[in-house]
Coordinates of C-alpha atoms in Angstrom, one line a residue:
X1 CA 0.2 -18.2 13.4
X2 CA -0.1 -15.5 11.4
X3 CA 1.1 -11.6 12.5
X4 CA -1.3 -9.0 12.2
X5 CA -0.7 -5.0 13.5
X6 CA -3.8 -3.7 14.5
X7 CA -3.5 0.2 14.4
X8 CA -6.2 2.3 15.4
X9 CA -7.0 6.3 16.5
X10 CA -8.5 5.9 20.1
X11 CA -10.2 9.8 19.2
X12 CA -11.1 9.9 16.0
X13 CA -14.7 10.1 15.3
X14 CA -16.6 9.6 18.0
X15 CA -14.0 7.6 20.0
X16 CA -16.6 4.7 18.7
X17 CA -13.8 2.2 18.5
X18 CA -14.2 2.0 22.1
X19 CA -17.6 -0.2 21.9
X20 CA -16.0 -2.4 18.8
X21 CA -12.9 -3.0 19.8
X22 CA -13.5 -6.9 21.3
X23 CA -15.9 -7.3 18.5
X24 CA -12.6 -6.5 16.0
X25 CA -10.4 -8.5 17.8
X26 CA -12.3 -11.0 17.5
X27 CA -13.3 -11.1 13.8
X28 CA -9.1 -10.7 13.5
X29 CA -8.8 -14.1 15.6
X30 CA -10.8 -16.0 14.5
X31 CA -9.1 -15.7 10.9
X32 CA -6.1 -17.6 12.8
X33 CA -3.9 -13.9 13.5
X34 CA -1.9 -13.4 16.6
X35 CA -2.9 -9.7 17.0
X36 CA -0.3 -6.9 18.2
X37 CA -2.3 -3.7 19.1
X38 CA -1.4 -0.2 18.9
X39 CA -3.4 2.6 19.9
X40 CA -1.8 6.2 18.5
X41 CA -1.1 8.7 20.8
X42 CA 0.2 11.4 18.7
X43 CA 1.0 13.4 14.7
X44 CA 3.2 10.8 13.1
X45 CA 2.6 7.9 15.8
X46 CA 1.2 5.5 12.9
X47 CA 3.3 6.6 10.6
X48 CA 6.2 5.8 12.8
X49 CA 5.2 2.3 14.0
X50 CA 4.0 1.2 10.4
X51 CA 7.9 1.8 9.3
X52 CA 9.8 -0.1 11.9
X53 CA 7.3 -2.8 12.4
X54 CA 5.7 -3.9 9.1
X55 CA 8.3 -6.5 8.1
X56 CA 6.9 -8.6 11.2
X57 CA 3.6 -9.1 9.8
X58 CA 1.7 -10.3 7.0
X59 CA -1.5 -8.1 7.4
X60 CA -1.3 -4.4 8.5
X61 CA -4.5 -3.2 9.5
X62 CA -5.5 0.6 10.4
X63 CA -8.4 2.1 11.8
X64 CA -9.0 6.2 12.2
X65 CA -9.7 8.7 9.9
X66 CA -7.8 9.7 6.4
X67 CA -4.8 11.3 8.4
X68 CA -4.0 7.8 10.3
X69 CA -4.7 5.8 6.4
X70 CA -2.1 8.3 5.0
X71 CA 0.3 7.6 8.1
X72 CA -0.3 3.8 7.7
X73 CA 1.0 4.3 3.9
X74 CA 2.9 6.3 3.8
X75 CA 5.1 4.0 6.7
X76 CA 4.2 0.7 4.3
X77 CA 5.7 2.5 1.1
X78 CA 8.6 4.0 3.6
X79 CA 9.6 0.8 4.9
X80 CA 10.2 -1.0 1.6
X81 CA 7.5 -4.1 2.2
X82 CA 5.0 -5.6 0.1
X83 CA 2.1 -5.6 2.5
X84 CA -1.4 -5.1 2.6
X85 CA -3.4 -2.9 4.4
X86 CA -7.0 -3.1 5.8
X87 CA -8.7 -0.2 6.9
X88 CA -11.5 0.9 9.2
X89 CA -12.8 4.3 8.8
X90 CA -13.5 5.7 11.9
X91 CA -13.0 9.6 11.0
X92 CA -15.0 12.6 9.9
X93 CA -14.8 12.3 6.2
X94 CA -13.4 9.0 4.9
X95 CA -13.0 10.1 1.6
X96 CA -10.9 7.2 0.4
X97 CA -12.8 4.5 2.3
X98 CA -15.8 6.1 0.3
X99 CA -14.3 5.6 -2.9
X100 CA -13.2 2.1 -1.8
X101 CA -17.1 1.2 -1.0
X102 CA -15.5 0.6 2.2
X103 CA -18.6 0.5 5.1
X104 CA -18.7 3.3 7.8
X105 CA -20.2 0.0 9.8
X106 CA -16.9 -0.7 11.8
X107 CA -17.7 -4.4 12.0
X108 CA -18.7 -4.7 8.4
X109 CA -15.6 -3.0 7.6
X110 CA -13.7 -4.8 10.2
X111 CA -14.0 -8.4 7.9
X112 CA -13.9 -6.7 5.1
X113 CA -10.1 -5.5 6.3
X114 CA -8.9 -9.0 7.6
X115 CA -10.9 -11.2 5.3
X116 CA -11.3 -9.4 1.4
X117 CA -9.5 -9.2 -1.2
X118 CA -6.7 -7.5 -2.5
X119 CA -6.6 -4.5 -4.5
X120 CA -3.6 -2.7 -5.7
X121 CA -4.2 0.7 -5.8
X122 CA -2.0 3.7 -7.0
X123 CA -0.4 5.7 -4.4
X124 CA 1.4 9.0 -5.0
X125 CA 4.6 10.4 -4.0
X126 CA 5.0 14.4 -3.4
X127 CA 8.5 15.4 -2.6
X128 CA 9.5 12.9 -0.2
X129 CA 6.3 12.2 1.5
X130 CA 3.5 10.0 -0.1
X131 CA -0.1 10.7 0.0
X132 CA -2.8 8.2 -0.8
X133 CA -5.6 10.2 -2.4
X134 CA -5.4 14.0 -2.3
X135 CA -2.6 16.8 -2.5
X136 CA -4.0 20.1 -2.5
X137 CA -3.2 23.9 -2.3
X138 CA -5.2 27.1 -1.6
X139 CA -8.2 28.1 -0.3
X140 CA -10.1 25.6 2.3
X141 CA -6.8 23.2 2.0
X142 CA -6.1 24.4 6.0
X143 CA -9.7 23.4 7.1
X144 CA -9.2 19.8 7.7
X145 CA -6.2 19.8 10.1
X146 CA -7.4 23.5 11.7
X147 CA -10.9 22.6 12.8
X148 CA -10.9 20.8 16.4
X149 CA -11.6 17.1 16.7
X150 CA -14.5 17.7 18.8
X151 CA -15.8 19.8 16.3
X152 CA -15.5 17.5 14.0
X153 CA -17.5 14.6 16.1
X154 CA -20.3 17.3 16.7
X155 CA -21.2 18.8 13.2
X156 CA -19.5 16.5 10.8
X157 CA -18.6 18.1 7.2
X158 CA -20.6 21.5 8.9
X159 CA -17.2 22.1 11.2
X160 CA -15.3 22.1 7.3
X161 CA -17.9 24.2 6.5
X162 CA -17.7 26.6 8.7
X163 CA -14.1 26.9 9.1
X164 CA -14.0 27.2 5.1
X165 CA -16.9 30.5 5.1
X166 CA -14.1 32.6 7.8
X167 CA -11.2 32.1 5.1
X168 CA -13.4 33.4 2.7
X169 CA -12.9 37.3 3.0
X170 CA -9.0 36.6 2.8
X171 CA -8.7 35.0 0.0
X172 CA -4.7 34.5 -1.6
X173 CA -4.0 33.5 -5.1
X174 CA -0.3 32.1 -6.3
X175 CA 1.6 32.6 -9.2
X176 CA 2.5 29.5 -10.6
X177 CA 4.5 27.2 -13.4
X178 CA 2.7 24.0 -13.6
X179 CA 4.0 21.4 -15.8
X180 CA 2.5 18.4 -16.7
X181 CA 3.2 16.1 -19.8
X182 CA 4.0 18.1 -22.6
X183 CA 2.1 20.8 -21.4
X184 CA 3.4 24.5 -19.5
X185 CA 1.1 26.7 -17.7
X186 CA 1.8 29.7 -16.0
X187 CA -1.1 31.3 -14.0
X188 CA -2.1 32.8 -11.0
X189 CA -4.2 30.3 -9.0
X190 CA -6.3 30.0 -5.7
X191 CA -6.3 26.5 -5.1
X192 CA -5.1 23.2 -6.6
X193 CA -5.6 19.0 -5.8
X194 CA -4.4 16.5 -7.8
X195 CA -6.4 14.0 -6.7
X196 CA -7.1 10.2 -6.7
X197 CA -10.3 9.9 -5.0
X198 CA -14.3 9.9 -5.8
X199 CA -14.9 12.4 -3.4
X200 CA -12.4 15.4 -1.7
X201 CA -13.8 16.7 2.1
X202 CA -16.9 14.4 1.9
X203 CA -18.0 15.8 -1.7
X204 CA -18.5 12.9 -4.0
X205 CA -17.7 13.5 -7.7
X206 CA -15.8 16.8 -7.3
X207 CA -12.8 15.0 -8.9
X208 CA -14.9 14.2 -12.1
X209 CA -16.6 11.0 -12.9
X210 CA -15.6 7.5 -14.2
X211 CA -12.6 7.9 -11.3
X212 CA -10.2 4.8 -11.4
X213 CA -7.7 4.3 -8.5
X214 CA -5.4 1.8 -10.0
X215 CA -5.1 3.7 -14.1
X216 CA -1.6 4.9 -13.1
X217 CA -3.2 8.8 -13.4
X218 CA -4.4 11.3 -11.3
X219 CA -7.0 13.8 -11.7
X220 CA -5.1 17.3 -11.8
X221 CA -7.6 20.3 -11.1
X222 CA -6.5 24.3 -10.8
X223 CA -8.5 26.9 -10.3
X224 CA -7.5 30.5 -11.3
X225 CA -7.6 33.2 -9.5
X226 CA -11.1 35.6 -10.5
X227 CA -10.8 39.1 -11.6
X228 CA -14.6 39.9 -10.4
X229 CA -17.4 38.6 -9.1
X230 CA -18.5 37.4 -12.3
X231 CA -15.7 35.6 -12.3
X232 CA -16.0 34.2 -8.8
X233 CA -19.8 33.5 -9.4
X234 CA -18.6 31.5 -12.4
X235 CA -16.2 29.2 -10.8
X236 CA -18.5 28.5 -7.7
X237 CA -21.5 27.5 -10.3
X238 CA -19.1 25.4 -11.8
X239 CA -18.2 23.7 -8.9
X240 CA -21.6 23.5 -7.1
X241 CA -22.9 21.6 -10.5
X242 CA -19.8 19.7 -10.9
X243 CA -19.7 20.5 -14.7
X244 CA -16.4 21.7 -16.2
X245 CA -17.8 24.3 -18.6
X246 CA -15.5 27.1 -17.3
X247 CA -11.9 28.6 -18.5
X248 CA -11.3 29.4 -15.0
X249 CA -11.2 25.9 -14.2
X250 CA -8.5 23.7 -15.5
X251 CA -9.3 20.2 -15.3
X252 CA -6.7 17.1 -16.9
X253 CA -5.2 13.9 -16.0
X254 CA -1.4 12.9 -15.6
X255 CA 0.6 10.8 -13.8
X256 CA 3.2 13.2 -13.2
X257 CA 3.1 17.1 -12.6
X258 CA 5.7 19.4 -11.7
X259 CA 4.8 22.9 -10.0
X260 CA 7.1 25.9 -9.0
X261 CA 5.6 29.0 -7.5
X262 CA 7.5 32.4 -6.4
X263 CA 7.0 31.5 -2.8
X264 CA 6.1 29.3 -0.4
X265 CA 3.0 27.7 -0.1
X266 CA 1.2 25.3 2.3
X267 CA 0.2 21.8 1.5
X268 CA -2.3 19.3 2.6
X269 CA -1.6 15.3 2.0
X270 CA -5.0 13.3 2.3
X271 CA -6.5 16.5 5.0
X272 CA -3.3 16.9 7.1
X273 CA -0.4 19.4 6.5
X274 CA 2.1 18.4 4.0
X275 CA 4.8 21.3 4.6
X276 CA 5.6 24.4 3.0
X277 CA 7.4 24.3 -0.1
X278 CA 7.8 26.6 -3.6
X279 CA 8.5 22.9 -5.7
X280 CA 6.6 20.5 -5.8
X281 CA 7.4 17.1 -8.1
X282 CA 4.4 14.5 -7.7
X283 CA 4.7 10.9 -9.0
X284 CA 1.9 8.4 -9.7
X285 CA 3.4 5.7 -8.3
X286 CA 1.2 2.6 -10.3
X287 CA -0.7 0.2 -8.2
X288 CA 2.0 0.5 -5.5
X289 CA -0.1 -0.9 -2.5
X290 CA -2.4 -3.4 -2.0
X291 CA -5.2 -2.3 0.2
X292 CA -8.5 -5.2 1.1
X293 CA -11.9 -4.1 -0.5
X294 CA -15.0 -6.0 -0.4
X295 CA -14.6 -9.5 -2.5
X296 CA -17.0 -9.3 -5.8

């Protein structure tokens, strides 16, 4: 028979794999897999298994929110192995599975994951950790991986919300050196993604439109720091209307981008934290994993 690692994030969400679970099982047995299960029980528990484990199976398929996709990745793309993945969102977001046209319906989702087809998407490589659809810098970058799971079940993207409002009176900017192509800016910024994704915290088309995961580039956006509250006006208009029309707003694509700043600075990988670091060196990595989408 075939092998198949069945992953999955008792918590996240609602804890609504509970109810699905046989139902999932089921749809994975029926397609001829002999099914080893692994519930997570802690930061890095996916991430972990995934590495050691995924050469004994020809289907890897995850379930949680975007922090147990990243760990179920990044452990493919650590462990050296062609394999795909499946996925069943289950968090509070899902902003990949959104750009996927993945179904929040876990059962829907569930087929899609054993019984789709294959799609080789790009997956990028920061340092020496990977991240499938957003690194990011700056101001509401904390919010994901600071606000409480049960927060999270109760108000959905409210909790980001309202954890983003309390860092509002503090924020930091960064002077930077960002490089990209033949290109050199030095600037001081208050928040940064580079980005491969439709939508970034549950916002669709913050990243731009006509967004392709598997074009070997990634959408690079830095926003500088405002002088007034003109300034700060200007940018949030910009944003809120997802129109580019400001010079506080730089906005490109690349598929690679270098960035050294005077200190330290905090990083989130697809909502969870991705260290501290002053260099960062992030690779496109082209159609690196093949991950099961809806069959056209």
């Amino acid at each position: 028979m075939k092998k198949l690692l069945f992953i999955f994030n008792p918590q996240a969400g609602k804890a609504q794999i509970k109810s699905r679970l046989l139902q999932i099982l089921d749809i994975m047995v029926q397609e001829s897999y002999e099914v080893t299960i692994y519930p997570t029980r802690g930061r890095e528990d996916a991430l972990n298994i995934v590495q050691e484990r995924a050469k004994d199976f020809e289907l890897i398929v995850c379930s949680g929110g975007d922090g147990t996709l990243d760990e179920a990745v990044s452990g493919i793309m650590r462990s050296g192995q062609h394999i795909p993945l499946g996925y069943i969102p289950a968090g509070s977001t899902n902003d990949f599975a959104n750009s996927l046209k993945i179904p929040r319906d876990m059962i829907k989702a569930a087929q899609i994951a054993v019984c789709g087809r294959k799609f080789a998407c790009d997956v990028g490589a920061f340092n020496e950790k990977y991240f499938i659809y957003v690194a990011a810098f700056g101001i509401f970058t904390e919010v994901s991986y600071r606000t409480r799971q049960e927060w999270k079940n109760i108000l959905g993207h409210a909790a980001y919300i309202l954890e983003g409002v309390k860092s509002l009176p503090e924020i930091t900017s960064y002077y930077m050196r960002v490089e990209y192509d033949d290109v050199v800016i030095e600037d001081e910024f208050i928040y940064g993604m580079i980005t491969n994704s439709n939508s970034v915290g549950g916002f669709k088309n913050m990243t731009g439109k006509n967004i392709l995961l598997d074009d070997g580039k990634f959408e690079v956006t830095l926003i500088r720091c405002p002088k007034n509250f003109a300034e700060l006006n200007e940018i949030l208009a910009s944003l809120t209307n997802l129109i580019d029309n400001t010079d506080l707003i730089y906005s490109t694509k690349s598929d690679h981008v270098k960035i050294l700043s005077e200190e330290e600075i905090s990083w989130t990988l697809d909502g969870e934290f991705g260290g501290k670091v002053r260099e960062v060196d992030i690779c496109n990595i082209h159609q690196a994993l093949e991950i099961m989408v809806k069959k056209r």
